[in-house]
Short mmCIF file of C-alpha atoms and ligand atoms in Angstrom, two decimals:
data_model
loop_
_atom_site.label_atom_id
_atom_site.label_comp_id
_atom_site.label_asym_id
_atom_site.label_seq_id
_atom_site.Cartn_x
_atom_site.Cartn_y
_atom_site.Cartn_z
CA MET K 1 -89.67 26.09 -116.53
CA THR K 2 -90.04 27.07 -112.86
CA THR K 3 -92.34 30.00 -112.46
CA ARG K 4 -91.22 30.63 -108.82
CA PRO K 5 -89.92 34.25 -109.39
CA LEU K 6 -86.41 35.34 -108.60
CA ALA K 7 -86.41 38.76 -106.96
CA ILE K 8 -83.54 41.17 -106.68
CA PHE K 9 -83.16 43.75 -103.95
CA GLY K 10 -80.34 46.05 -104.53
CA GLY K 11 -79.03 48.68 -102.13
CA THR K 12 -75.98 50.36 -100.74
CA PHE K 13 -76.56 48.43 -97.39
CA ASP K 14 -74.32 50.79 -95.44
CA PRO K 15 -75.37 49.18 -93.14
CA ILE K 16 -78.18 46.58 -93.82
CA HIS K 17 -80.99 47.20 -91.33
CA ILE K 18 -84.17 45.73 -90.09
CA GLY K 19 -86.17 47.91 -92.63
CA HIS K 20 -84.31 46.12 -95.61
CA LEU K 21 -84.74 42.60 -94.09
CA THR K 22 -88.37 43.04 -93.24
CA VAL K 23 -89.49 44.27 -96.57
CA ALA K 24 -87.26 41.77 -98.47
CA TRP K 25 -88.60 38.89 -96.27
CA GLU K 26 -92.26 39.88 -96.84
CA ALA K 27 -91.75 40.38 -100.38
CA ALA K 28 -90.36 36.76 -100.54
CA GLU K 29 -93.55 35.69 -98.91
CA LEU K 30 -95.96 37.76 -100.95
CA LEU K 31 -94.36 36.73 -104.29
CA ASP K 32 -93.25 33.14 -103.17
CA ALA K 33 -89.99 34.16 -104.54
CA GLU K 34 -86.34 33.63 -103.86
CA VAL K 35 -84.81 37.07 -103.03
CA ARG K 36 -81.30 38.07 -103.54
CA LEU K 37 -79.86 41.01 -101.75
CA MET K 38 -77.36 42.68 -104.19
CA PRO K 39 -75.06 45.27 -102.65
CA ALA K 40 -74.09 47.88 -105.22
CA ASN K 41 -70.81 49.41 -106.28
CA VAL K 42 -71.30 53.07 -105.67
CA PRO K 43 -70.21 55.24 -108.55
CA PRO K 44 -67.41 57.81 -107.94
CA HIS K 45 -69.62 60.90 -108.16
CA ARG K 46 -71.83 59.74 -105.41
CA PRO K 47 -71.00 59.96 -101.60
CA ALA K 48 -68.89 56.85 -100.80
CA PRO K 49 -70.38 54.43 -98.26
CA LEU K 50 -68.56 54.55 -94.84
CA ALA K 51 -67.99 50.77 -95.14
CA SER K 52 -65.94 49.24 -97.83
CA PRO K 53 -67.34 46.67 -100.16
CA ALA K 54 -65.76 43.81 -98.07
CA GLU K 55 -67.28 45.35 -94.90
CA ARG K 56 -70.80 45.55 -96.39
CA VAL K 57 -70.60 41.93 -97.51
CA ALA K 58 -69.51 40.75 -94.12
CA MET K 59 -72.55 42.61 -92.54
CA LEU K 60 -74.83 41.05 -95.01
CA CYS K 61 -73.31 37.56 -94.30
CA ALA K 62 -73.95 38.24 -90.57
CA ALA K 63 -77.47 39.53 -91.14
CA LEU K 64 -78.53 36.60 -93.46
CA ALA K 65 -77.14 33.83 -91.30
CA GLY K 66 -79.58 30.98 -90.15
CA GLN K 67 -82.20 31.32 -92.97
CA SER K 68 -82.33 30.58 -96.65
CA ARG K 69 -85.20 32.69 -98.01
CA LEU K 70 -82.90 35.78 -98.43
CA VAL K 71 -79.54 35.12 -100.09
CA LEU K 72 -76.53 37.38 -100.85
CA ASP K 73 -75.46 38.00 -104.53
CA ALA K 74 -72.28 40.17 -104.56
CA ARG K 75 -71.84 40.01 -108.36
CA GLU K 76 -72.03 43.78 -108.74
CA LEU K 77 -69.12 44.33 -106.42
CA GLU K 78 -66.94 42.05 -108.52
CA ARG K 79 -67.53 44.09 -111.64
CA ASP K 80 -65.29 47.22 -112.29
CA GLY K 81 -66.93 50.72 -112.47
CA PRO K 82 -70.49 51.70 -111.53
CA SER K 83 -73.24 49.04 -111.18
CA TYR K 84 -75.98 49.43 -113.86
CA THR K 85 -79.00 47.43 -112.90
CA ILE K 86 -79.77 46.96 -116.56
CA ASP K 87 -76.44 45.06 -116.96
CA THR K 88 -77.31 42.89 -114.00
CA LEU K 89 -80.74 42.02 -115.17
CA ARG K 90 -79.40 41.25 -118.64
CA GLU K 91 -76.99 38.83 -117.08
CA LEU K 92 -79.62 37.20 -114.80
CA ARG K 93 -81.99 36.77 -117.76
CA ALA K 94 -79.17 34.85 -119.58
CA GLU K 95 -78.72 32.52 -116.58
CA GLN K 96 -82.44 32.18 -115.74
CA GLY K 97 -84.12 31.62 -118.97
CA GLU K 98 -87.81 32.51 -118.97
CA ARG K 99 -88.12 32.53 -115.15
CA PRO K 100 -89.94 35.66 -113.88
CA LEU K 101 -87.55 38.26 -112.49
CA VAL K 102 -88.73 40.93 -110.05
CA LEU K 103 -86.75 44.05 -109.25
CA LEU K 104 -87.75 45.15 -105.83
CA LEU K 105 -87.56 48.83 -105.12
CA GLY K 106 -88.57 51.01 -102.11
CA ALA K 107 -91.05 53.62 -103.00
CA ASP K 108 -88.31 56.30 -102.77
CA ALA K 109 -85.95 54.46 -105.19
CA PHE K 110 -88.82 53.78 -107.51
CA ALA K 111 -89.64 57.43 -107.79
CA GLY K 112 -86.13 58.07 -108.93
CA LEU K 113 -86.19 55.49 -111.60
CA PRO K 114 -86.12 57.76 -114.60
CA THR K 115 -82.60 58.91 -113.60
CA TRP K 116 -81.36 55.35 -114.07
CA ASN K 117 -79.36 54.27 -117.16
CA ARG K 118 -81.77 52.89 -119.86
CA TRP K 119 -84.54 52.74 -117.37
CA ARG K 120 -87.36 51.91 -119.71
CA GLU K 121 -85.50 48.87 -120.78
CA LEU K 122 -85.59 47.44 -117.28
CA PHE K 123 -89.13 46.21 -118.00
CA ASP K 124 -87.69 44.20 -120.95
CA PHE K 125 -85.87 42.13 -118.28
CA ALA K 126 -87.85 42.16 -115.19
CA HIS K 127 -91.13 43.04 -113.38
CA ILE K 128 -91.03 45.69 -110.78
CA GLY K 129 -92.21 45.24 -107.19
CA VAL K 130 -92.68 48.65 -105.28
CA LEU K 131 -92.32 48.32 -101.52
CA SER K 132 -94.11 50.72 -99.36
CA ARG K 133 -91.74 52.92 -97.34
CA PRO K 134 -93.01 55.58 -94.79
CA GLY K 135 -91.36 58.75 -94.11
CA VAL K 136 -90.19 59.61 -97.64
CA GLU K 137 -91.72 62.15 -99.90
CA VAL K 138 -92.62 60.39 -103.10
CA THR K 139 -93.90 62.31 -106.21
CA LEU K 140 -93.73 60.06 -109.23
CA PRO K 141 -92.45 61.98 -112.40
CA ASP K 142 -94.86 62.20 -115.41
CA SER K 143 -92.51 60.02 -117.55
CA LEU K 144 -92.74 57.17 -114.87
CA VAL K 145 -96.51 57.53 -114.39
CA ALA K 146 -96.98 57.19 -118.23
CA GLU K 147 -94.62 54.25 -118.45
CA ILE K 148 -96.30 52.18 -115.75
CA ALA K 149 -100.02 52.93 -116.65
CA ALA K 150 -100.44 49.81 -118.80
CA ARG K 151 -98.01 47.77 -116.71
CA ARG K 152 -99.61 47.78 -113.35
CA VAL K 153 -101.26 44.66 -111.93
CA ASP K 154 -103.02 44.10 -108.54
CA ASP K 155 -102.56 40.38 -108.23
CA VAL K 156 -99.09 39.09 -107.75
CA ALA K 157 -100.03 35.83 -109.60
CA ALA K 158 -99.84 38.00 -112.74
CA LEU K 159 -96.07 38.09 -112.31
CA ARG K 160 -95.84 34.34 -112.67
CA ALA K 161 -97.55 34.39 -116.04
CA ALA K 162 -94.84 36.42 -117.69
CA PRO K 163 -90.96 36.72 -117.34
CA CYS K 164 -91.00 40.59 -117.28
CA GLY K 165 -92.82 43.82 -117.95
CA ARG K 166 -95.36 44.20 -115.11
CA LEU K 167 -95.53 46.45 -112.08
CA VAL K 168 -96.97 45.51 -108.65
CA GLU K 169 -97.21 47.43 -105.36
CA LEU K 170 -96.45 45.12 -102.42
CA ALA K 171 -97.89 46.25 -99.21
CA VAL K 172 -95.11 45.45 -96.81
CA THR K 173 -95.06 46.49 -93.12
CA PRO K 174 -94.19 50.07 -92.99
CA LEU K 175 -91.01 50.73 -91.03
CA GLU K 176 -89.46 54.17 -90.85
CA ILE K 177 -85.90 52.92 -90.61
CA SER K 178 -82.99 54.23 -92.75
CA ALA K 179 -79.19 53.62 -93.00
CA THR K 180 -78.68 57.36 -92.64
CA ARG K 181 -80.30 57.41 -89.28
CA ILE K 182 -78.50 54.42 -88.04
CA ARG K 183 -75.10 55.92 -89.23
CA GLU K 184 -76.01 59.22 -87.38
CA LEU K 185 -76.88 57.32 -84.12
CA LEU K 186 -73.59 55.34 -84.31
CA ALA K 187 -71.51 58.42 -85.05
CA ALA K 188 -73.17 60.06 -82.04
CA GLY K 189 -72.04 57.19 -79.67
CA ARG K 190 -75.54 55.83 -79.45
CA ASP K 191 -76.59 52.21 -79.74
CA PRO K 192 -79.41 51.52 -82.35
CA ARG K 193 -79.49 47.86 -81.21
CA TYR K 194 -82.92 47.05 -82.38
CA LEU K 195 -82.71 48.81 -85.68
CA LEU K 196 -79.97 46.40 -86.67
CA PRO K 197 -80.18 42.60 -87.22
CA ALA K 198 -78.97 40.20 -84.69
CA GLY K 199 -75.40 39.26 -85.59
CA LEU K 200 -74.61 42.86 -86.23
CA PHE K 201 -75.66 44.99 -83.31
CA ASP K 202 -73.26 43.74 -80.80
CA ASP K 203 -70.28 43.14 -83.10
CA PRO K 204 -67.67 45.82 -82.56
CA VAL K 205 -65.73 44.82 -85.75
CA LEU K 206 -68.70 44.90 -88.12
CA LEU K 207 -69.91 48.26 -86.83
CA ALA K 208 -66.39 49.93 -86.63
CA PRO K 209 -66.84 51.74 -90.00
CA TYR K 210 -69.57 53.86 -88.41
CA ARG K 211 -67.61 54.75 -85.21
CA ARG K 212 -64.44 55.72 -86.80
P1 ATP U 1 -79.41 55.59 -96.83
O1 ATP U 1 -80.25 56.05 -95.72
O2 ATP U 1 -78.08 55.42 -96.69
O3 ATP U 1 -80.06 56.27 -98.14
P2 ATP U 1 -81.30 53.36 -97.05
O4 ATP U 1 -81.82 52.95 -95.67
O5 ATP U 1 -82.29 54.02 -98.04
O6 ATP U 1 -79.89 53.93 -96.97
P3 ATP U 1 -80.44 51.66 -99.27
O7 ATP U 1 -79.32 50.63 -99.18
O8 ATP U 1 -80.08 52.92 -99.88
O9 ATP U 1 -80.89 51.97 -97.84
O10 ATP U 1 -81.70 51.15 -99.94
C1 ATP U 1 -81.80 50.07 -100.60
C2 ATP U 1 -83.16 49.72 -100.93
O11 ATP U 1 -83.97 49.44 -99.82
C3 ATP U 1 -83.96 50.80 -101.77
O12 ATP U 1 -84.77 50.38 -102.76
C4 ATP U 1 -84.76 51.57 -100.59
O13 ATP U 1 -85.92 52.15 -101.12
C5 ATP U 1 -85.18 50.17 -99.84
N1 ATP U 1 -85.39 50.59 -98.33
C6 ATP U 1 -84.43 50.96 -97.54
N2 ATP U 1 -84.97 51.04 -96.20
C7 ATP U 1 -86.35 50.66 -96.48
C8 ATP U 1 -87.51 50.72 -95.55
N3 ATP U 1 -87.33 51.09 -94.27
N4 ATP U 1 -88.67 50.44 -96.03
C9 ATP U 1 -88.74 50.02 -97.41
N5 ATP U 1 -87.84 50.07 -98.38
C10 ATP U 1 -86.63 50.41 -97.79
#
């Protein structure tokens, strides 16, 4: 059994930005994990991303070129209907055996966990790694505080000792960058060059969805 964890970092990635890449990269280092970036299918009742699934994948490929620590996993886009993380983790568990799985969530996404489908069961399939994110108001709901009380560990080594069920906070470099802000800047005709990864910032085709 390999104990090198497999970490999953899901998101809309509309577009992928330096905040995503930095925290995913640092999480990979802190956990000594392979990290998969997993673009989500956005359910019909949510605002649609400006970029199509194919456009978001093209941006991720451009952003991830030239390194192998962060890899793309587009399985949720291949599934019909909304992406439920619980289904993805179940599938990964079947593929990976007892290998530790870690679901990476920014602090804002983590606070919203109790709104997710079958959220308590997520711990039956994976650990959770919470990534620091500045500039977002985060109040954890009581149900979440109660659920994590006995799961919290301080040492990332504890994640290697079990396949799932623990929670760790990962102190990654705080970067107050959001895709919302980047979409606003592009829509206003500005050039958020250094908020975007190389391979993306001067490609007029990849950024076209935000300038339409
Ligand atoms: P939007 O502004 O469109 O909501 P976003 O920048 O929050 O987008 P998402 O694709 O929605 O990006 O986020 C995917 C995941 O990345 C979430 O878990 C989110 O918390 C995390 N994340 C995004 N930006 C950062 C950041 N700057 N620091 C830490 N985590 C981040």
